[in-house]
Tab-separated table of C-alpha atoms in Angstrom:
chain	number	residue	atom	x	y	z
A	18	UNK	CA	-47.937	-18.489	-49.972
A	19	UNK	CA	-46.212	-15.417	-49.306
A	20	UNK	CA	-46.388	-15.809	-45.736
A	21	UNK	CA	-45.055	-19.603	-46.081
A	22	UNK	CA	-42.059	-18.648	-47.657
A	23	UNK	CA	-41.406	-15.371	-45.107
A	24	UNK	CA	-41.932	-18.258	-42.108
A	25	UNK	CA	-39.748	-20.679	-43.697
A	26	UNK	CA	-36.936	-17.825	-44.593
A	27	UNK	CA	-37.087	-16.651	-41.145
A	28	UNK	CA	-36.867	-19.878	-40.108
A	29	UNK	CA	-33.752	-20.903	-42.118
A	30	UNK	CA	-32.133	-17.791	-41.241
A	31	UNK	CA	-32.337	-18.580	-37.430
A	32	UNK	CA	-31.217	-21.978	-37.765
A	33	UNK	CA	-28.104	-20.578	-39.735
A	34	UNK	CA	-27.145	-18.208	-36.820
A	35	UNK	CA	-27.430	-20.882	-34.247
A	36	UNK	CA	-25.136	-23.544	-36.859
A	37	UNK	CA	-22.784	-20.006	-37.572
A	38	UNK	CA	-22.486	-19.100	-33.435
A	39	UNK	CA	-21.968	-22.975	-32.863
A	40	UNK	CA	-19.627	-23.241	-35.393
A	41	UNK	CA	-17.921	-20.343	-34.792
A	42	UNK	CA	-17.738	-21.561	-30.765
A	43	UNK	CA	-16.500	-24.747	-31.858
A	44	UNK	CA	-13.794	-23.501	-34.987
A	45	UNK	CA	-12.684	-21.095	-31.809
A	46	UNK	CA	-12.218	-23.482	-29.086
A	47	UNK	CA	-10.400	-25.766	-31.544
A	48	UNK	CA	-8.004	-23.368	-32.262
A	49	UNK	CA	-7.312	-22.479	-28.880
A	50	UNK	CA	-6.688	-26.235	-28.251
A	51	UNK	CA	-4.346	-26.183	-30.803
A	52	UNK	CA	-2.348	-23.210	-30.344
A	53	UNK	CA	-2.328	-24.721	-26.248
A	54	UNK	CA	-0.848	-28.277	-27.111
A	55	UNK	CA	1.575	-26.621	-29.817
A	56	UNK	CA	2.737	-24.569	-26.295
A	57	UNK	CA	3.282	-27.544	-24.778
A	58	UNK	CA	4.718	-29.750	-27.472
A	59	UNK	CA	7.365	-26.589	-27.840
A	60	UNK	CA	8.252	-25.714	-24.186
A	61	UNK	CA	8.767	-30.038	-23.780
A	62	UNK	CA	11.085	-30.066	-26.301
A	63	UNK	CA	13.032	-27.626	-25.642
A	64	UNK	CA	13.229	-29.015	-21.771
A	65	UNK	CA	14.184	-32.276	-23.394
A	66	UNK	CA	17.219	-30.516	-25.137
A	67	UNK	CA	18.282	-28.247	-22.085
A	68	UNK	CA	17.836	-31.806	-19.314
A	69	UNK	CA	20.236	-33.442	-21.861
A	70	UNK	CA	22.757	-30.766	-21.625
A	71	UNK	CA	22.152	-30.324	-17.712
A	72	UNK	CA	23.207	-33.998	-17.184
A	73	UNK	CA	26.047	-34.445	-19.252
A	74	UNK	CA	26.934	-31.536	-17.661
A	75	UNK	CA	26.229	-32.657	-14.520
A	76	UNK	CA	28.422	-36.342	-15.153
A	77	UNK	CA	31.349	-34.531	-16.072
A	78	UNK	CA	31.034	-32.528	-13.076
A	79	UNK	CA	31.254	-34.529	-10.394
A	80	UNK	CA	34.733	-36.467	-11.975
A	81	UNK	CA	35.941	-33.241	-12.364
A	82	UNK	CA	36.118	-32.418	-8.703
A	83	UNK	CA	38.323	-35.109	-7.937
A	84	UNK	CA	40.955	-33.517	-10.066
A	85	UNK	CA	41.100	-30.216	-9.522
A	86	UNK	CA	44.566	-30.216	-9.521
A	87	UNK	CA	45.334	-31.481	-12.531
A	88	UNK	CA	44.952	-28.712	-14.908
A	89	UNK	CA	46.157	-30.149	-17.834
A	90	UNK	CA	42.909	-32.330	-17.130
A	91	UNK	CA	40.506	-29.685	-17.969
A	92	UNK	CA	40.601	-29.081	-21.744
A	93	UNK	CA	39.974	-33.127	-21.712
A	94	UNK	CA	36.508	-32.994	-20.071
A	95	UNK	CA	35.696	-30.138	-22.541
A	96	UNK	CA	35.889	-32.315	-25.323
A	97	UNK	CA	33.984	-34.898	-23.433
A	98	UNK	CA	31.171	-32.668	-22.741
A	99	UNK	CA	30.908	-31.560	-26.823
A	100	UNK	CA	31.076	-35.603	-27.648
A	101	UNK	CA	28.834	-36.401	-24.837
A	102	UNK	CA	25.823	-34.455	-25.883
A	103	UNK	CA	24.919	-33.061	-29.347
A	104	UNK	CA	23.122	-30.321	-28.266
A	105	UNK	CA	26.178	-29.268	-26.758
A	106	UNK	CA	28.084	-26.289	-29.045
A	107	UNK	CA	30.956	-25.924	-26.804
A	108	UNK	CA	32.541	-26.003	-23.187
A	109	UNK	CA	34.454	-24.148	-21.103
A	110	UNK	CA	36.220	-24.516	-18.018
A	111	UNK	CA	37.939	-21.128	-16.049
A	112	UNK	CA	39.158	-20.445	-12.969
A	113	UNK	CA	39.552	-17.461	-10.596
A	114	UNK	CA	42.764	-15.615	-10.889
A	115	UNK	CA	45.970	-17.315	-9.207
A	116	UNK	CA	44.389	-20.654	-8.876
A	117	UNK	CA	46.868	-22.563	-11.159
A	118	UNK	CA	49.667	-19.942	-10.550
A	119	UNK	CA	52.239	-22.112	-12.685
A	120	UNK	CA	49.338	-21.431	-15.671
A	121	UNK	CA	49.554	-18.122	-15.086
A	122	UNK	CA	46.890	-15.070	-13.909
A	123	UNK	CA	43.801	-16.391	-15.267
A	124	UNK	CA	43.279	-19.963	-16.576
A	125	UNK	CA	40.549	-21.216	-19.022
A	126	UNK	CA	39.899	-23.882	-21.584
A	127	UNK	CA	37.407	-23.540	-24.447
A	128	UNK	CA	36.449	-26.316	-26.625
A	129	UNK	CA	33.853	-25.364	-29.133
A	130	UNK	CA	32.219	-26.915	-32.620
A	131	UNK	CA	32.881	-24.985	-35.623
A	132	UNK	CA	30.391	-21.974	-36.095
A	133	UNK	CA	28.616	-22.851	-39.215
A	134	UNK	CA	27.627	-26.233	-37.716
A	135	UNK	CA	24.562	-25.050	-34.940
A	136	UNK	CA	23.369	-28.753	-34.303
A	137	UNK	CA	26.284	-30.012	-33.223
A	138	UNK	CA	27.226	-32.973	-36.160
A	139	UNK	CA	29.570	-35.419	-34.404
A	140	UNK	CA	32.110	-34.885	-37.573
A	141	UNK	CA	32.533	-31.450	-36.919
A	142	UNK	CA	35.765	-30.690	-36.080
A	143	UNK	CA	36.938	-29.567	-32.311
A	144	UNK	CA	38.671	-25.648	-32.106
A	145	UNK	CA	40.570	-25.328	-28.581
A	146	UNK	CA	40.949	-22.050	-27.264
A	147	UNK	CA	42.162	-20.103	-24.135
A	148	UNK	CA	40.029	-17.084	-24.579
A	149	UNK	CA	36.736	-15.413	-25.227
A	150	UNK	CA	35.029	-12.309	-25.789
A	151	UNK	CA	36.972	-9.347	-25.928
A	152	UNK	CA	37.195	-8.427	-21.698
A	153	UNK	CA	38.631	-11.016	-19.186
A	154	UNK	CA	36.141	-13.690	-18.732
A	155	UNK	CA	36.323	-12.685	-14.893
A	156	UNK	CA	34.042	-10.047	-15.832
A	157	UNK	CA	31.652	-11.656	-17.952
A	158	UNK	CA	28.183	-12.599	-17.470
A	159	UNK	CA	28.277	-16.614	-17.874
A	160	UNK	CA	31.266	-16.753	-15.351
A	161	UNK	CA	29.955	-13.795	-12.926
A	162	UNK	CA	26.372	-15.147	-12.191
A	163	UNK	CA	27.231	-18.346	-10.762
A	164	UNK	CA	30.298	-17.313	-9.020
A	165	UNK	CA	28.504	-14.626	-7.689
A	166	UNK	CA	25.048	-16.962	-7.057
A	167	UNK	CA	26.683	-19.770	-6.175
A	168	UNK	CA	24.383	-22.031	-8.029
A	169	UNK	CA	24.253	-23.353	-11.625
A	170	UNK	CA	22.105	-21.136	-13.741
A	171	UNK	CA	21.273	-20.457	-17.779
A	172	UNK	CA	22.128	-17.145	-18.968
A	173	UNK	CA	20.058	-15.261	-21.230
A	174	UNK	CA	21.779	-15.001	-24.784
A	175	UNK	CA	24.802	-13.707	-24.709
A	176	UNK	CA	24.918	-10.010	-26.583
A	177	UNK	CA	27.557	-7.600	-27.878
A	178	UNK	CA	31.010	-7.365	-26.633
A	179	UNK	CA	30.411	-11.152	-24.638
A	180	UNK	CA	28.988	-12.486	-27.717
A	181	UNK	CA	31.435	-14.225	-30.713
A	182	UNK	CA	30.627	-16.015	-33.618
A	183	UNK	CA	27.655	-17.448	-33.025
A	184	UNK	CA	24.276	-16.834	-30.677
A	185	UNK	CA	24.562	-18.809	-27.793
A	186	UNK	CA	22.759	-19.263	-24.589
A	187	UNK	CA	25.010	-20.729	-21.220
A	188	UNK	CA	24.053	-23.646	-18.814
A	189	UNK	CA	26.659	-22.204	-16.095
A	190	UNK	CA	27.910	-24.338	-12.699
A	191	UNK	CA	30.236	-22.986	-10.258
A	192	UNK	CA	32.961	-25.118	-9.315
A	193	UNK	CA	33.571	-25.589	-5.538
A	194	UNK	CA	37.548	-26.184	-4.415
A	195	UNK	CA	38.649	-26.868	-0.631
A	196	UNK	CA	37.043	-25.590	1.957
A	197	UNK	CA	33.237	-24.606	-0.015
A	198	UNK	CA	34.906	-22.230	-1.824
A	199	UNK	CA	34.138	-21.009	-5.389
A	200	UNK	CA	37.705	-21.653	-7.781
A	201	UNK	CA	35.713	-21.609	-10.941
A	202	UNK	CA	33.284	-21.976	-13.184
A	203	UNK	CA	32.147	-25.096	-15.758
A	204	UNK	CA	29.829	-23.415	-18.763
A	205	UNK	CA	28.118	-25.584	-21.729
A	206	UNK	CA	26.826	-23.316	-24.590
A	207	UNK	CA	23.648	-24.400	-26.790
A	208	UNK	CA	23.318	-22.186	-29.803
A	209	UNK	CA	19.965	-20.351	-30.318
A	210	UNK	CA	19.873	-21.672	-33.859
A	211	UNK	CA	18.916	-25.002	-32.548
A	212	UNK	CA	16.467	-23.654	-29.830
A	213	UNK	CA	14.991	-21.271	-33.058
A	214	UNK	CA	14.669	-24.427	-35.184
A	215	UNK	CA	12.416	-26.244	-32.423
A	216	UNK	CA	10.447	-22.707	-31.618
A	217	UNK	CA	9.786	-21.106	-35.155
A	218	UNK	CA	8.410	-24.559	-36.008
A	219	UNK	CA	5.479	-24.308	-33.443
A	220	UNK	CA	2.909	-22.603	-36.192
A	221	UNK	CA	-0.801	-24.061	-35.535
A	222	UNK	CA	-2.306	-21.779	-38.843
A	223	UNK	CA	-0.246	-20.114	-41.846
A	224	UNK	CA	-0.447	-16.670	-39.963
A	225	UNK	CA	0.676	-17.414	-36.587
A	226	UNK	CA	3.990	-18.069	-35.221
A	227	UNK	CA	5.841	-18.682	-31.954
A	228	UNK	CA	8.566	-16.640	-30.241
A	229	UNK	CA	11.069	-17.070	-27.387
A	230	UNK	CA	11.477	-13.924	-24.626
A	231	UNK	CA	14.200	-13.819	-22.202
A	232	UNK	CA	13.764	-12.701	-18.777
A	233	UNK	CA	14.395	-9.239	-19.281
A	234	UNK	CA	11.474	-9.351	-22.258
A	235	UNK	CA	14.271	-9.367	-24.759
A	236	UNK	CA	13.619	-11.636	-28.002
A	237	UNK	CA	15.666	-14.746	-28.081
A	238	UNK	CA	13.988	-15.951	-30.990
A	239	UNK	CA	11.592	-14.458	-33.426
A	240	UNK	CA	10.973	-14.551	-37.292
A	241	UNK	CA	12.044	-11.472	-37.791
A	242	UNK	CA	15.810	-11.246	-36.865
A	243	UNK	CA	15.996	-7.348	-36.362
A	244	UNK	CA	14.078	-7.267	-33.179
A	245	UNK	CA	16.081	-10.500	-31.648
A	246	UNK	CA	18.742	-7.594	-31.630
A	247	UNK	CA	16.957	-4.240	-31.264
A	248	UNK	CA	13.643	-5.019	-29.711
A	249	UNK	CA	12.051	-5.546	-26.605
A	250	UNK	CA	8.581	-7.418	-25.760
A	251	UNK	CA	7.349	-4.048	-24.148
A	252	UNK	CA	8.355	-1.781	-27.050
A	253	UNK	CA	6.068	-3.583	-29.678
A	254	UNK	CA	3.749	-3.593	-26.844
A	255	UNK	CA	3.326	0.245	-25.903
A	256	UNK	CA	1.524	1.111	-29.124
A	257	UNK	CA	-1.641	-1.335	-27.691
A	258	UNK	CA	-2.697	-1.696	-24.419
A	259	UNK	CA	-4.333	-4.802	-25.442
A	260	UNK	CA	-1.204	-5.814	-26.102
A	261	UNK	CA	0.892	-4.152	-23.369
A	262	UNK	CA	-1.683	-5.879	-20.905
A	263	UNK	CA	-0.384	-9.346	-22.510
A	264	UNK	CA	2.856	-8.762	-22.599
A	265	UNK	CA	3.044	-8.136	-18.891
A	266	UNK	CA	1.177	-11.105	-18.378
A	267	UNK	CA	3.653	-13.438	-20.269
A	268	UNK	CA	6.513	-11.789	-18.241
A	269	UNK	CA	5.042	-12.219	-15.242
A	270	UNK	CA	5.040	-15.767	-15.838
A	271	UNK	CA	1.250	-16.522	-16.280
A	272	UNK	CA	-0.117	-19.294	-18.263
A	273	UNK	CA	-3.077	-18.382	-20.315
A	274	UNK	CA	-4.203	-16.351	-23.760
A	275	UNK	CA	-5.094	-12.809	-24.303
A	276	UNK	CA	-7.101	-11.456	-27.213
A	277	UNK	CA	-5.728	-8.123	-28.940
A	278	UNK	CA	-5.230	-5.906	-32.248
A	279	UNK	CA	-2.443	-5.828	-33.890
A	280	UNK	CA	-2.533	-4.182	-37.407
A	281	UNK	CA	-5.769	-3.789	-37.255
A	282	UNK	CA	-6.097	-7.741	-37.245
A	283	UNK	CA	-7.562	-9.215	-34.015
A	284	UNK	CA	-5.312	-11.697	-32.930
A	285	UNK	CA	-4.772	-13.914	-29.939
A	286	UNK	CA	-1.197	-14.223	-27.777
A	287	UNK	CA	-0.987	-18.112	-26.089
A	288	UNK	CA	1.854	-17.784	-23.632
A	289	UNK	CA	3.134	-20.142	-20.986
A	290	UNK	CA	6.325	-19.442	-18.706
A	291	UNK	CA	9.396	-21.726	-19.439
A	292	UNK	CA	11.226	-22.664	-16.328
């Protein structure tokens, strides 16, 4: 009897390994899934959101060309642009010094929502402005990289002395006058509280959640809001190599998942490169 009942243990015990590692392989694999379609889901959204503002940017562009010499024009197909899309925050239009000389030096137009309304309600009311940030916009990032590149481009976040009011990132065109040559610069803004809401959202189990780097590894979004403003990827990451290992591999703009420690909690990083 006794040796019934050892066979029969032993054989219940090795059928509950094989059901554990199977089940185990299969709760594992499922996750993964999971945590790769709520990449997905996330990065298509926010492509949805940043195609919308690239073609209503786009429309107002090409009208805009025919009148660049009609200033007076411009602060008009700001408020277009801010009607146009929801997504859109605000719009401006500048030139390079001298180009409307009757204006004066330097020439913008900025059309913006008001600040405590981040998803853009069509009610909210319109502030026009002729300036931002507290240099000359000549020597500020969203107009500098496309004069300078001569292509339309989105700006990481905009930080400290370019930054007012609200967290914004830039879809930036340069504006092409007579002769090829750069006169200016058309910039939409989308405020990171809209990308956050999309992005913190992505959670596939009640301890994970998603975050947002920039190309310089900065944090554009995050849960916690102190290292969105002091942090970088690689600082969290020097205390692991686990994790340093992964964090290189998200900036180098891989696709895949990376299994690490972090608290003494292992853990898994899903990444995939948003372009």
């Amino acid at each position: 009897s006794i040796k019934v009942v050892l066979a029969i243990a032993l054989l219940l015990t090795i059928a509950l390994f094989v059901m554990l590692t199977f089940s185990r392989e299969a709760v594992t694999k499922e996750a993964h899934t999971n945590a790769e379609h709520a990449l997905e889901y996330t990065a298509r959204q926010i492509d949805n959101v940043l195609l919308d503002v690239e073609q209503a940017s786009g429309n107002i562009y090409w009208d805009l060309l025919t009148h660049l010499d009609n200033p007076d024009r411009m602060t008009k197909y700001c408020e277009e642009l801010v009607h146009a899309c929801p997504f859109i925050a605000g719009s401006t239009i500048a030139f390079e010094p001298d180009y409307y000389k009757e204006k004066g030096q330097l020439f913008m137009t900025y059309v913006h929502r008001s600040y405590d309304d981040s998803l853009g309600n069509e009610d909210s009311p319109l502030i026009h402005r002729t300036a931002y940030g507290t240099k000359p916009y000549t020597e500020q990032s969203w107009y500098r990289q496309p004069i300078d590149s001569g292509r339309p481009v989105w700006i990481d976040p905009l930080k400290n002395e370019d930054a007012e009011g609200v967290a914004i990132t830039s879809f930036c065109m340069p504006i092409y006058g007579k002769g090829g040559r750069r006169v200016g610069v058309l910039a939409v803004d989308v405020t990171l509280s809209l990308l956050s809401k999309i992005v913190l959202t992505a959670k596939t189990s009640p301890n994970s959640y998603a975050v947002l780097l920039g190309s310089d590894g900065s944090y554009i979004v995050h849960p916690d809001k102190q290292k969105i403003e002091h942090q970088l990827v690689y600082n969290v990451a020097d205390a692991d190599p686990a994790l340093r290992e992964a964090a290189e591999a998200v900036m180098s703009c891989e696709t895949g998942f990376k299994a690490f420690r972090i608290h003494g909690v292992d853990s898994y990083v899903f990444y995939k490169p948003f372009v």
